[in-house]
Amino acid sequence: MFLNMDAIMRIDDLKKNYGSVKAVDGISFSISEGICFGLLGPNGAGKTTTIEMMEGILSPTSGKVYFRERKIDNHFKQKVGIQFQNTALPEFITVRETLVLFRSFYPNPRSLDEIIDICSLTDIIDRDNRKLSGGQRQRMLLGLAIIPRPEMVFLDEPTTGLDPQARRNFWDLIERIKAERTTVLLTTHYMEEAEILCDQIAIIDHGKLMEIDTPGNMLANHFDGALVRVPHIGRQDLQVEGSTYQGDCLEITTKNLDKTMKELLNTGLNLEGLTIKKPNLDDLFLKLTGTSLRS
Amino acid sequence: MKKFTAIVYARTMEFLRDKGTFYWNLLFPLVLVIGFSIAFSGNNNFIFKIGVIGEPQGSRVSFLELSSIEIIKYEAEKEEIIEKIRRHQIDMLVDFNEKTYYLNNEAAASELLRILSSDELIDYTELDVTGDPIRYVDWLVPGIIGMNMLFSCMFGVGFVIVRYRKNGVLKRMKATPVSPFVFITAQMVSRFIIVILTSVLVFAGTNLFLHFVVNGSYLLLLFVTSLSIFCMISFGLIFAARLKSEELASGLMNLITFPMIIFSGVFFSLEGTPKLMQTASKFFPLTHFIEASRAVMIDGAGIIQILPHIIALSVMTVIFLLTASVLFRWE
């Protein structure tokens, strides 16, 4: 468990059961103020259930959620901004009208001009909110999330389905929010995104917390040196130092690349498709969860 | 208040800009009123409607057994039945207990009925009533407007909130500081504005062509309409309280609205129907709206005469609202 004293948010032994299915099974962690915290896990790992309990949308079966060391209540909703993975809005109204509607819900909202500026909404401000592209819609939804000048924003897979350009534009928006010292809780399927944006990440799978640390520490703890990968080897009986198997793929983490390559050549394996690279979060994911994030 | 007005505005715009729904709400009742008024405007006098009080004493009255005569047995106040003759809603009333019969001399049927009955009601006293006829369309228009109100309230609030729940709008609202009370009240007020305006427009629009009889107060008519709209919206909220499936909500609403339309006397009078059906109809808000508005429009009734309907609508509104508020969940 990773706890700290300057936490803005803390969850304690959070559980959520749906009948006999344990969607979240005793997760505890805390999030320091002002950081971007990534909550990662494969599909069905319990990310959205966890984040929705933290948002106060779902009631936990057991466990506690604290915001600034107080249990979350209705007042909490004035201090956070939320962007759901899937959301719908009243239809037949423009982006401007949508923002005006949501501004009315908060006691001290950002000005419309400020939201338009931060989320680059000028071009679409008078467009029907149903007629936006994926990227434009996500920008508008982020605009809604930052209306209350939140101390913390929850972004649940905000870039899923966006093209690379729109995704990168969205990262810039998140960086702007981070620059205001707003704490960000981000879930994502894109490891590159997590590596770039997140100061700290938690990996969950099967409703349990697998690991929590900074991306750098996590990689250093699990990978010492280069990662050699040989696809489609069709056997799992090779005895090469540092080797693991991911399906029919052989992975070797090594500090001594020359020695590993010689050992591989000596096995007589077909090495077609062999790759050597610095390990990243994708690799860590495969190692921890045994599955690809996008599967 | 800022939250409330913003939600009312958003919901009202959502309706007004949805052109298909907007025009349907206006055109549907207009087409129904005009269609029915054309279909039932012919002078079909082959069937006489005769009201009777009590049973014939002594010999049978054979002209009442003719197949072209519809008999309605009354137990109501005699004055109410006489009013029906005055309005040409029935052609004759025979009171076997008091050995009298009533005819409206201004009705075309009265002469024929006098001849038909002359041999058999010899020792009966004829009492004459006068009054202009009420056309079917005058009688129909409160029913059609009421039916349109019912659909608009039930589906415009109940169905829309179920849709909001299914597609995630309610979840998004739950994530804001907006309380369910403010959100639901705003939905009600928005729908009230829409329904009252469309009802007035439909009434005024059809009146341009059909020139309805309005013998009572327009203000009272507006009051009854407003109260009924709130009652029907509250009824719709019960369906909106929990359901997540639009298909289920639609099915349940149809299950309720169609019997209500049939048994509330939208198109045809419930007179002559089984007592149980008439009693059951008193539990429908639509029945009270239709009866109260017909009383105001046709009979020129005042607030005292329609007070039972006003009380019934008010009580139902409170019961529906309490039930909906207890049952309501964002998700």
PDB file of C-alpha atoms in Angstrom, chain A:
ATOM      1  CA  MET A   1       0.000   0.000   0.000  1.00  0.00           C
ATOM      2  CA  PHE A   2       1.265   3.472  -0.901  1.00  0.00           C
ATOM      3  CA  LEU A   3       0.066   6.105   1.554  1.00  0.00           C
ATOM      4  CA  ASN A   4       1.223   9.658   1.979  1.00  0.00           C
ATOM      5  CA  MET A   5       0.495  12.601   4.233  1.00  0.00           C
ATOM      6  CA  ASP A   6      -0.136  15.233   1.551  1.00  0.00           C
ATOM      7  CA  ALA A   7      -2.885  13.177  -0.053  1.00  0.00           C
ATOM      8  CA  ILE A   8      -5.852  14.953  -1.595  1.00  0.00           C
ATOM      9  CA  MET A   9      -7.722  11.697  -1.971  1.00  0.00           C
ATOM     10  CA  ARG A  10      -7.491   8.364  -0.236  1.00  0.00           C
ATOM     11  CA  ILE A  11      -9.355   5.117  -0.600  1.00  0.00           C
ATOM     12  CA  ASP A  12      -9.279   2.500   2.079  1.00  0.00           C
ATOM     13  CA  ASP A  13     -10.002  -1.198   1.441  1.00  0.00           C
ATOM     14  CA  LEU A  14     -12.567  -0.390  -1.235  1.00  0.00           C
ATOM     15  CA  LYS A  15     -14.738  -3.294  -2.348  1.00  0.00           C
ATOM     16  CA  LYS A  16     -17.567  -3.597  -4.819  1.00  0.00           C
ATOM     17  CA  ASN A  17     -19.444  -6.837  -5.383  1.00  0.00           C
ATOM     18  CA  TYR A  18     -22.072  -7.544  -8.026  1.00  0.00           C
ATOM     19  CA  GLY A  19     -23.626 -10.736  -6.697  1.00  0.00           C
ATOM     20  CA  SER A  20     -20.787 -13.205  -6.456  1.00  0.00           C
ATOM     21  CA  VAL A  21     -18.553 -11.158  -8.774  1.00  0.00           C
ATOM     22  CA  LYS A  22     -15.921  -9.090  -7.000  1.00  0.00           C
ATOM     23  CA  ALA A  23     -15.450  -6.118  -9.326  1.00  0.00           C
ATOM     24  CA  VAL A  24     -13.179  -4.338  -6.860  1.00  0.00           C
ATOM     25  CA  ASP A  25     -11.563  -6.411  -4.159  1.00  0.00           C
ATOM     26  CA  GLY A  26     -10.028  -4.377  -1.363  1.00  0.00           C
ATOM     27  CA  ILE A  27      -8.109  -1.591  -3.078  1.00  0.00           C
ATOM     28  CA  SER A  28      -6.313   1.052  -1.000  1.00  0.00           C
ATOM     29  CA  PHE A  29      -4.150   3.941  -2.188  1.00  0.00           C
ATOM     30  CA  SER A  30      -3.782   7.679  -1.851  1.00  0.00           C
ATOM     31  CA  ILE A  31      -3.193  10.443  -4.384  1.00  0.00           C
ATOM     32  CA  SER A  32      -0.880  13.369  -3.669  1.00  0.00           C
ATOM     33  CA  GLU A  33      -2.131  16.839  -4.432  1.00  0.00           C
ATOM     34  CA  GLY A  34      -1.169  18.372  -7.766  1.00  0.00           C
ATOM     35  CA  ILE A  35      -0.051  15.185  -9.512  1.00  0.00           C
ATOM     36  CA  CYS A  36      -1.458  13.269 -12.436  1.00  0.00           C
ATOM     37  CA  PHE A  37      -2.316   9.831 -11.138  1.00  0.00           C
ATOM     38  CA  GLY A  38      -2.863   7.058 -13.666  1.00  0.00           C
ATOM     39  CA  LEU A  39      -5.173   4.157 -12.924  1.00  0.00           C
ATOM     40  CA  LEU A  40      -4.314   1.406 -15.376  1.00  0.00           C
ATOM     41  CA  GLY A  41      -5.606  -2.060 -15.971  1.00  0.00           C
ATOM     42  CA  PRO A  42      -6.927  -4.338 -18.681  1.00  0.00           C
ATOM     43  CA  ASN A  43     -10.576  -4.308 -19.729  1.00  0.00           C
ATOM     44  CA  GLY A  44     -12.751  -5.527 -16.865  1.00  0.00           C
ATOM     45  CA  ALA A  45      -9.989  -4.958 -14.294  1.00  0.00           C
ATOM     46  CA  GLY A  46     -12.249  -2.727 -12.188  1.00  0.00           C
ATOM     47  CA  LYS A  47     -10.883   0.699 -13.198  1.00  0.00           C
ATOM     48  CA  THR A  48     -14.202   2.356 -13.956  1.00  0.00           C
ATOM     49  CA  THR A  49     -15.880   0.808 -10.898  1.00  0.00           C
ATOM     50  CA  THR A  50     -13.049   2.113  -8.713  1.00  0.00           C
ATOM     51  CA  ILE A  51     -13.098   5.592 -10.216  1.00  0.00           C
ATOM     52  CA  GLU A  52     -16.901   5.821  -9.970  1.00  0.00           C
ATOM     53  CA  MET A  53     -16.782   4.902  -6.284  1.00  0.00           C
ATOM     54  CA  MET A  54     -14.146   7.603  -5.824  1.00  0.00           C
ATOM     55  CA  GLU A  55     -16.402  10.076  -7.638  1.00  0.00           C
ATOM     56  CA  GLY A  56     -19.322   9.222  -5.366  1.00  0.00           C
ATOM     57  CA  ILE A  57     -21.360   7.896  -8.274  1.00  0.00           C
ATOM     58  CA  LEU A  58     -21.308   4.283  -7.098  1.00  0.00           C
ATOM     59  CA  SER A  59     -21.714   3.169  -3.512  1.00  0.00           C
ATOM     60  CA  PRO A  60     -19.004   0.762  -2.382  1.00  0.00           C
ATOM     61  CA  THR A  61     -19.962  -2.579  -0.887  1.00  0.00           C
ATOM     62  CA  SER A  62     -17.435  -1.762   1.798  1.00  0.00           C
ATOM     63  CA  GLY A  63     -14.467   0.498   2.339  1.00  0.00           C
ATOM     64  CA  LYS A  64     -14.101   4.249   2.554  1.00  0.00           C
ATOM     65  CA  VAL A  65     -13.326   7.133   0.208  1.00  0.00           C
ATOM     66  CA  TYR A  66     -11.779  10.267   1.675  1.00  0.00           C
ATOM     67  CA  PHE A  67     -11.259  13.653   0.045  1.00  0.00           C
ATOM     68  CA  ARG A  68      -8.899  15.818   2.078  1.00  0.00           C
ATOM     69  CA  GLU A  69      -9.301  13.283   4.876  1.00  0.00           C
ATOM     70  CA  ARG A  70     -13.074  13.749   4.995  1.00  0.00           C
ATOM     71  CA  LYS A  71     -15.588  11.237   3.761  1.00  0.00           C
ATOM     72  CA  ILE A  72     -17.005  12.381   0.452  1.00  0.00           C
ATOM     73  CA  ASP A  73     -20.350  14.157   0.651  1.00  0.00           C
ATOM     74  CA  ASN A  74     -22.444  16.469  -1.541  1.00  0.00           C
ATOM     75  CA  HIS A  75     -20.021  19.358  -0.931  1.00  0.00           C
ATOM     76  CA  PHE A  76     -17.328  17.215  -2.576  1.00  0.00           C
ATOM     77  CA  LYS A  77     -19.167  17.572  -5.907  1.00  0.00           C
ATOM     78  CA  GLN A  78     -18.436  21.307  -5.930  1.00  0.00           C
ATOM     79  CA  LYS A  79     -14.713  20.640  -5.645  1.00  0.00           C
ATOM     80  CA  VAL A  80     -14.166  18.047  -8.340  1.00  0.00           C
ATOM     81  CA  GLY A  81     -14.670  17.808 -12.073  1.00  0.00           C
ATOM     82  CA  ILE A  82     -15.681  14.577 -13.740  1.00  0.00           C
ATOM     83  CA  GLN A  83     -15.401  13.331 -17.300  1.00  0.00           C
ATOM     84  CA  PHE A  84     -17.060   9.949 -17.673  1.00  0.00           C
ATOM     85  CA  GLN A  85     -15.963   7.277 -20.105  1.00  0.00           C
ATOM     86  CA  ASN A  86     -19.438   7.319 -21.688  1.00  0.00           C
ATOM     87  CA  THR A  87     -21.746  10.203 -21.111  1.00  0.00           C
ATOM     88  CA  ALA A  88     -24.731  11.869 -22.690  1.00  0.00           C
ATOM     89  CA  LEU A  89     -25.977  15.417 -22.468  1.00  0.00           C
ATOM     90  CA  PRO A  90     -29.281  17.153 -23.078  1.00  0.00           C
ATOM     91  CA  GLU A  91     -29.736  17.199 -26.846  1.00  0.00           C
ATOM     92  CA  PHE A  92     -30.483  19.946 -29.366  1.00  0.00           C
ATOM     93  CA  ILE A  93     -28.459  22.514 -27.450  1.00  0.00           C
ATOM     94  CA  THR A  94     -25.204  24.133 -28.490  1.00  0.00           C
ATOM     95  CA  VAL A  95     -21.819  23.794 -26.828  1.00  0.00           C
ATOM     96  CA  ARG A  96     -22.271  27.306 -25.415  1.00  0.00           C
ATOM     97  CA  GLU A  97     -25.711  26.435 -23.987  1.00  0.00           C
ATOM     98  CA  THR A  98     -24.323  23.204 -22.540  1.00  0.00           C
ATOM     99  CA  LEU A  99     -21.552  25.119 -20.776  1.00  0.00           C
ATOM    100  CA  VAL A 100     -24.030  27.746 -19.530  1.00  0.00           C
ATOM    101  CA  LEU A 101     -26.266  24.966 -18.197  1.00  0.00           C
ATOM    102  CA  PHE A 102     -23.442  23.320 -16.260  1.00  0.00           C
ATOM    103  CA  ARG A 103     -21.999  26.661 -15.077  1.00  0.00           C
ATOM    104  CA  SER A 104     -25.333  27.312 -13.354  1.00  0.00           C
ATOM    105  CA  PHE A 105     -24.773  24.278 -11.119  1.00  0.00           C
ATOM    106  CA  TYR A 106     -21.701  25.655  -9.351  1.00  0.00           C
ATOM    107  CA  PRO A 107     -21.304  28.546  -6.893  1.00  0.00           C
ATOM    108  CA  ASN A 108     -18.062  29.938  -8.323  1.00  0.00           C
ATOM    109  CA  PRO A 109     -17.683  28.738 -11.885  1.00  0.00           C
ATOM    110  CA  ARG A 110     -14.970  29.666 -14.369  1.00  0.00           C
ATOM    111  CA  SER A 111     -16.018  32.274 -16.893  1.00  0.00           C
ATOM    112  CA  LEU A 112     -17.217  31.043 -20.243  1.00  0.00           C
ATOM    113  CA  ASP A 113     -14.298  32.770 -21.980  1.00  0.00           C
ATOM    114  CA  GLU A 114     -11.792  31.020 -19.732  1.00  0.00           C
ATOM    115  CA  ILE A 115     -13.273  27.588 -20.466  1.00  0.00           C
ATOM    116  CA  ILE A 116     -13.388  28.325 -24.188  1.00  0.00           C
ATOM    117  CA  ASP A 117      -9.747  29.386 -24.068  1.00  0.00           C
ATOM    118  CA  ILE A 118      -8.450  26.459 -21.997  1.00  0.00           C
ATOM    119  CA  CYS A 119     -10.297  23.808 -24.022  1.00  0.00           C
ATOM    120  CA  SER A 120      -9.958  25.517 -27.436  1.00  0.00           C
ATOM    121  CA  LEU A 121     -13.696  25.618 -28.025  1.00  0.00           C
ATOM    122  CA  THR A 122     -13.907  28.845 -30.061  1.00  0.00           C
ATOM    123  CA  ASP A 123     -14.577  27.107 -33.375  1.00  0.00           C
ATOM    124  CA  ILE A 124     -17.353  24.893 -32.071  1.00  0.00           C
ATOM    125  CA  ILE A 125     -18.932  27.051 -29.393  1.00  0.00           C
ATOM    126  CA  ASP A 126     -22.214  27.588 -31.287  1.00  0.00           C
ATOM    127  CA  ARG A 127     -22.408  24.099 -32.751  1.00  0.00           C
ATOM    128  CA  ASP A 128     -25.089  21.582 -31.752  1.00  0.00           C
ATOM    129  CA  ASN A 129     -23.436  19.352 -29.140  1.00  0.00           C
ATOM    130  CA  ARG A 130     -24.549  16.257 -31.066  1.00  0.00           C
ATOM    131  CA  LYS A 131     -22.615  17.316 -34.142  1.00  0.00           C
ATOM    132  CA  LEU A 132     -19.084  17.223 -32.777  1.00  0.00           C
ATOM    133  CA  SER A 133     -16.223  14.983 -33.770  1.00  0.00           C
ATOM    134  CA  GLY A 134     -14.734  12.666 -31.135  1.00  0.00           C
ATOM    135  CA  GLY A 135     -11.950  15.078 -30.280  1.00  0.00           C
ATOM    136  CA  GLN A 136     -14.234  18.107 -30.174  1.00  0.00           C
ATOM    137  CA  ARG A 137     -16.673  16.279 -27.929  1.00  0.00           C
ATOM    138  CA  GLN A 138     -13.926  15.270 -25.502  1.00  0.00           C
ATOM    139  CA  ARG A 139     -12.719  18.890 -25.393  1.00  0.00           C
ATOM    140  CA  MET A 140     -16.244  20.032 -24.575  1.00  0.00           C
ATOM    141  CA  LEU A 141     -16.613  17.342 -21.886  1.00  0.00           C
ATOM    142  CA  LEU A 142     -13.306  18.423 -20.370  1.00  0.00           C
ATOM    143  CA  GLY A 143     -14.671  21.975 -20.452  1.00  0.00           C
ATOM    144  CA  LEU A 144     -17.636  20.778 -18.379  1.00  0.00           C
ATOM    145  CA  ALA A 145     -15.286  19.014 -15.947  1.00  0.00           C
ATOM    146  CA  ILE A 146     -13.206  22.128 -15.246  1.00  0.00           C
ATOM    147  CA  ILE A 147     -16.162  24.505 -14.785  1.00  0.00           C
ATOM    148  CA  PRO A 148     -16.097  24.437 -10.947  1.00  0.00           C
ATOM    149  CA  ARG A 149     -12.335  25.283 -10.818  1.00  0.00           C
ATOM    150  CA  PRO A 150     -11.909  21.770  -9.451  1.00  0.00           C
ATOM    151  CA  GLU A 151      -9.217  20.787  -6.987  1.00  0.00           C
ATOM    152  CA  MET A 152      -9.245  17.417  -8.688  1.00  0.00           C
ATOM    153  CA  VAL A 153     -10.484  16.131 -12.046  1.00  0.00           C
ATOM    154  CA  PHE A 154     -11.415  12.557 -12.891  1.00  0.00           C
ATOM    155  CA  LEU A 155     -10.789  11.631 -16.514  1.00  0.00           C
ATOM    156  CA  ASP A 156     -12.010   8.157 -17.384  1.00  0.00           C
ATOM    157  CA  GLU A 157     -10.418   7.076 -20.676  1.00  0.00           C
ATOM    158  CA  PRO A 158     -10.786  10.537 -22.200  1.00  0.00           C
ATOM    159  CA  THR A 159      -8.776   9.748 -25.329  1.00  0.00           C
ATOM    160  CA  THR A 160     -10.212   6.362 -26.245  1.00  0.00           C
ATOM    161  CA  GLY A 161     -11.304   6.362 -29.859  1.00  0.00           C
ATOM    162  CA  LEU A 162      -9.499   9.592 -30.765  1.00  0.00           C
ATOM    163  CA  ASP A 163      -7.084   9.801 -33.680  1.00  0.00           C
ATOM    164  CA  PRO A 164      -3.395  10.349 -32.784  1.00  0.00           C
ATOM    165  CA  GLN A 165      -3.561  14.068 -33.520  1.00  0.00           C
ATOM    166  CA  ALA A 166      -6.680  14.619 -31.388  1.00  0.00           C
ATOM    167  CA  ARG A 167      -5.127  12.521 -28.635  1.00  0.00           C
ATOM    168  CA  ARG A 168      -2.007  14.632 -28.586  1.00  0.00           C
ATOM    169  CA  ASN A 169      -4.093  17.810 -28.547  1.00  0.00           C
ATOM    170  CA  PHE A 170      -5.963  16.417 -25.571  1.00  0.00           C
ATOM    171  CA  TRP A 171      -2.686  15.711 -23.774  1.00  0.00           C
ATOM    172  CA  ASP A 172      -1.841  19.415 -24.131  1.00  0.00           C
ATOM    173  CA  LEU A 173      -5.135  20.263 -22.433  1.00  0.00           C
ATOM    174  CA  ILE A 174      -4.362  17.908 -19.563  1.00  0.00           C
ATOM    175  CA  GLU A 175      -0.925  19.483 -19.216  1.00  0.00           C
ATOM    176  CA  ARG A 176      -2.595  22.913 -18.948  1.00  0.00           C
ATOM    177  CA  ILE A 177      -4.828  21.637 -16.169  1.00  0.00           C
ATOM    178  CA  LYS A 178      -1.850  20.071 -14.400  1.00  0.00           C
ATOM    179  CA  ALA A 179      -0.012  23.375 -14.674  1.00  0.00           C
ATOM    180  CA  GLU A 180      -2.766  24.934 -12.521  1.00  0.00           C
ATOM    181  CA  ARG A 181      -1.838  22.444  -9.745  1.00  0.00           C
ATOM    182  CA  THR A 182      -5.106  20.607 -10.279  1.00  0.00           C
ATOM    183  CA  THR A 183      -4.847  16.946  -9.317  1.00  0.00           C
ATOM    184  CA  VAL A 184      -5.754  14.635 -12.188  1.00  0.00           C
ATOM    185  CA  LEU A 185      -6.932  11.047 -11.921  1.00  0.00           C
ATOM    186  CA  LEU A 186      -6.621   9.497 -15.349  1.00  0.00           C
ATOM    187  CA  THR A 187      -7.558   6.081 -16.611  1.00  0.00           C
ATOM    188  CA  THR A 188      -6.294   5.143 -20.019  1.00  0.00           C
ATOM    189  CA  HIS A 189      -5.640   2.256 -22.348  1.00  0.00           C
ATOM    190  CA  TYR A 190      -2.642   3.993 -23.866  1.00  0.00           C
ATOM    191  CA  MET A 191       0.630   3.340 -22.096  1.00  0.00           C
ATOM    192  CA  GLU A 192       2.396   6.063 -23.999  1.00  0.00           C
ATOM    193  CA  GLU A 193      -0.209   8.472 -22.633  1.00  0.00           C
ATOM    194  CA  ALA A 194       0.329   7.245 -19.073  1.00  0.00           C
ATOM    195  CA  GLU A 195       4.114   7.521 -19.411  1.00  0.00           C
ATOM    196  CA  ILE A 196       3.902  11.070 -20.719  1.00  0.00           C
ATOM    197  CA  LEU A 197       1.189  12.451 -18.431  1.00  0.00           C
ATOM    198  CA  CYS A 198       1.275  10.500 -15.189  1.00  0.00           C
ATOM    199  CA  ASP A 199       3.501  11.221 -12.233  1.00  0.00           C
ATOM    200  CA  GLN A 200       2.345   8.115 -10.473  1.00  0.00           C
ATOM    201  CA  ILE A 201       0.463   5.043 -11.653  1.00  0.00           C
ATOM    202  CA  ALA A 202      -1.480   2.233 -10.071  1.00  0.00           C
ATOM    203  CA  ILE A 203      -2.020  -0.993 -11.968  1.00  0.00           C
ATOM    204  CA  ILE A 204      -5.078  -3.021 -11.091  1.00  0.00           C
ATOM    205  CA  ASP A 205      -6.270  -6.358 -12.372  1.00  0.00           C
ATOM    206  CA  HIS A 206      -9.144  -8.616 -11.302  1.00  0.00           C
ATOM    207  CA  GLY A 207     -10.223  -5.888  -8.904  1.00  0.00           C
ATOM    208  CA  LYS A 208      -6.932  -5.929  -6.992  1.00  0.00           C
ATOM    209  CA  LEU A 209      -4.091  -3.444  -6.815  1.00  0.00           C
ATOM    210  CA  MET A 210      -1.063  -5.004  -8.480  1.00  0.00           C
ATOM    211  CA  GLU A 211       1.466  -2.199  -8.209  1.00  0.00           C
ATOM    212  CA  ILE A 212       1.675   1.514  -7.411  1.00  0.00           C
ATOM    213  CA  ASP A 213       4.655   3.775  -8.014  1.00  0.00           C
ATOM    214  CA  THR A 214       6.095   6.313 -10.421  1.00  0.00           C
ATOM    215  CA  PRO A 215       6.439   4.971 -13.977  1.00  0.00           C
ATOM    216  CA  GLY A 216      10.224   5.238 -13.778  1.00  0.00           C
ATOM    217  CA  ASN A 217      10.506   3.340 -10.492  1.00  0.00           C
ATOM    218  CA  MET A 218       8.120   0.710 -11.687  1.00  0.00           C
ATOM    219  CA  LEU A 219      10.133   0.044 -14.838  1.00  0.00           C
ATOM    220  CA  ALA A 220      13.407   0.075 -12.921  1.00  0.00           C
ATOM    221  CA  ASN A 221      12.042  -2.412 -10.388  1.00  0.00           C
ATOM    222  CA  HIS A 222      10.840  -4.851 -13.018  1.00  0.00           C
ATOM    223  CA  PHE A 223      13.286  -4.455 -15.878  1.00  0.00           C
ATOM    224  CA  ASP A 224      17.000  -4.329 -15.454  1.00  0.00           C
ATOM    225  CA  GLY A 225      18.519  -3.641 -18.855  1.00  0.00           C
ATOM    226  CA  ALA A 226      17.204  -4.238 -22.353  1.00  0.00           C
ATOM    227  CA  LEU A 227      14.196  -6.290 -23.342  1.00  0.00           C
ATOM    228  CA  VAL A 228      14.709  -8.910 -26.043  1.00  0.00           C
ATOM    229  CA  ARG A 229      11.546 -10.365 -27.552  1.00  0.00           C
ATOM    230  CA  VAL A 230      11.315 -13.318 -29.929  1.00  0.00           C
ATOM    231  CA  PRO A 231       7.812 -13.892 -31.322  1.00  0.00           C
ATOM    232  CA  HIS A 232       6.217 -17.198 -32.311  1.00  0.00           C
ATOM    233  CA  ILE A 233       8.845 -19.560 -30.923  1.00  0.00           C
ATOM    234  CA  GLY A 234       6.330 -22.389 -30.569  1.00  0.00           C
ATOM    235  CA  ARG A 235       7.946 -23.913 -27.463  1.00  0.00           C
ATOM    236  CA  GLN A 236       8.431 -23.025 -23.800  1.00  0.00           C
ATOM    237  CA  ASP A 237      11.346 -25.225 -22.788  1.00  0.00           C
ATOM    238  CA  LEU A 238      14.294 -22.954 -23.522  1.00  0.00           C
ATOM    239  CA  GLN A 239      16.648 -22.283 -20.624  1.00  0.00           C
ATOM    240  CA  VAL A 240      17.952 -18.775 -21.272  1.00  0.00           C
ATOM    241  CA  GLU A 241      18.811 -16.571 -18.302  1.00  0.00           C
ATOM    242  CA  GLY A 242      16.134 -13.943 -17.507  1.00  0.00           C
ATOM    243  CA  SER A 243      13.576 -15.421 -19.866  1.00  0.00           C
ATOM    244  CA  THR A 244       9.790 -15.407 -19.460  1.00  0.00           C
ATOM    245  CA  TYR A 245       7.004 -16.499 -21.789  1.00  0.00           C
ATOM    246  CA  GLN A 246       4.038 -14.370 -22.865  1.00  0.00           C
ATOM    247  CA  GLY A 247       1.914 -16.796 -24.862  1.00  0.00           C
ATOM    248  CA  ASP A 248       4.179 -18.108 -27.630  1.00  0.00           C
ATOM    249  CA  CYS A 249       6.477 -15.119 -27.283  1.00  0.00           C
ATOM    250  CA  LEU A 250       9.818 -15.357 -25.467  1.00  0.00           C
ATOM    251  CA  GLU A 251      10.920 -12.289 -23.489  1.00  0.00           C
ATOM    252  CA  ILE A 252      14.342 -11.866 -21.961  1.00  0.00           C
ATOM    253  CA  THR A 253      15.371  -8.961 -19.758  1.00  0.00           C
ATOM    254  CA  THR A 254      19.118  -8.638 -19.803  1.00  0.00           C
ATOM    255  CA  LYS A 255      21.971  -6.378 -18.774  1.00  0.00           C
ATOM    256  CA  ASN A 256      24.408  -8.301 -20.970  1.00  0.00           C
ATOM    257  CA  LEU A 257      22.971  -8.169 -24.465  1.00  0.00           C
ATOM    258  CA  ASP A 258      25.991  -9.851 -26.131  1.00  0.00           C
ATOM    259  CA  LYS A 259      25.788 -12.885 -23.893  1.00  0.00           C
ATOM    260  CA  THR A 260      21.998 -13.205 -24.338  1.00  0.00           C
ATOM    261  CA  MET A 261      22.240 -12.970 -28.130  1.00  0.00           C
ATOM    262  CA  LYS A 262      24.921 -15.677 -28.202  1.00  0.00           C
ATOM    263  CA  GLU A 263      22.771 -17.942 -26.037  1.00  0.00           C
ATOM    264  CA  LEU A 264      19.817 -17.409 -28.336  1.00  0.00           C
ATOM    265  CA  LEU A 265      21.843 -18.172 -31.450  1.00  0.00           C
ATOM    266  CA  ASN A 266      23.073 -21.361 -29.830  1.00  0.00           C
ATOM    267  CA  THR A 267      19.520 -22.588 -29.301  1.00  0.00           C
ATOM    268  CA  GLY A 268      19.039 -22.835 -33.076  1.00  0.00           C
ATOM    269  CA  LEU A 269      15.743 -20.936 -32.835  1.00  0.00           C
ATOM    270  CA  ASN A 270      14.303 -19.078 -35.815  1.00  0.00           C
ATOM    271  CA  LEU A 271      14.947 -15.512 -34.648  1.00  0.00           C
ATOM    272  CA  GLU A 272      12.902 -13.812 -37.343  1.00  0.00           C
ATOM    273  CA  GLY A 273      11.003 -10.842 -35.846  1.00  0.00           C
ATOM    274  CA  LEU A 274      13.381 -10.502 -32.864  1.00  0.00           C
ATOM    275  CA  THR A 275      13.264  -7.056 -31.271  1.00  0.00           C
ATOM    276  CA  ILE A 276      15.533  -5.376 -28.764  1.00  0.00           C
ATOM    277  CA  LYS A 277      14.248  -2.318 -26.931  1.00  0.00           C
ATOM    278  CA  LYS A 278      14.142  -0.371 -23.727  1.00  0.00           C
ATOM    279  CA  PRO A 279      11.188  -1.729 -21.711  1.00  0.00           C
ATOM    280  CA  ASN A 280       8.139   0.515 -21.412  1.00  0.00           C
ATOM    281  CA  LEU A 281       4.821   0.422 -19.552  1.00  0.00           C
ATOM    282  CA  ASP A 282       3.304  -1.821 -22.208  1.00  0.00           C
ATOM    283  CA  ASP A 283       5.950  -4.397 -21.414  1.00  0.00           C
ATOM    284  CA  LEU A 284       5.413  -3.963 -17.717  1.00  0.00           C
ATOM    285  CA  PHE A 285       1.723  -4.513 -18.295  1.00  0.00           C
ATOM    286  CA  LEU A 286       2.274  -7.720 -20.117  1.00  0.00           C
ATOM    287  CA  LYS A 287       4.492  -8.853 -17.324  1.00  0.00           C
ATOM    288  CA  LEU A 288       2.093  -7.935 -14.499  1.00  0.00           C
ATOM    289  CA  THR A 289      -1.260  -8.784 -15.989  1.00  0.00           C
ATOM    290  CA  GLY A 290      -0.276 -11.300 -18.629  1.00  0.00           C
ATOM    291  CA  THR A 291      -2.491  -9.521 -21.116  1.00  0.00           C
ATOM    292  CA  SER A 292      -2.293  -6.546 -23.401  1.00  0.00           C
ATOM    293  CA  LEU A 293      -4.130  -3.419 -22.307  1.00  0.00           C
ATOM    294  CA  ARG A 294      -5.913  -3.191 -25.615  1.00  0.00           C
ATOM    295  CA  SER A 295      -7.052  -6.805 -25.697  1.00  0.00           C
TER     296      SER A 295
END
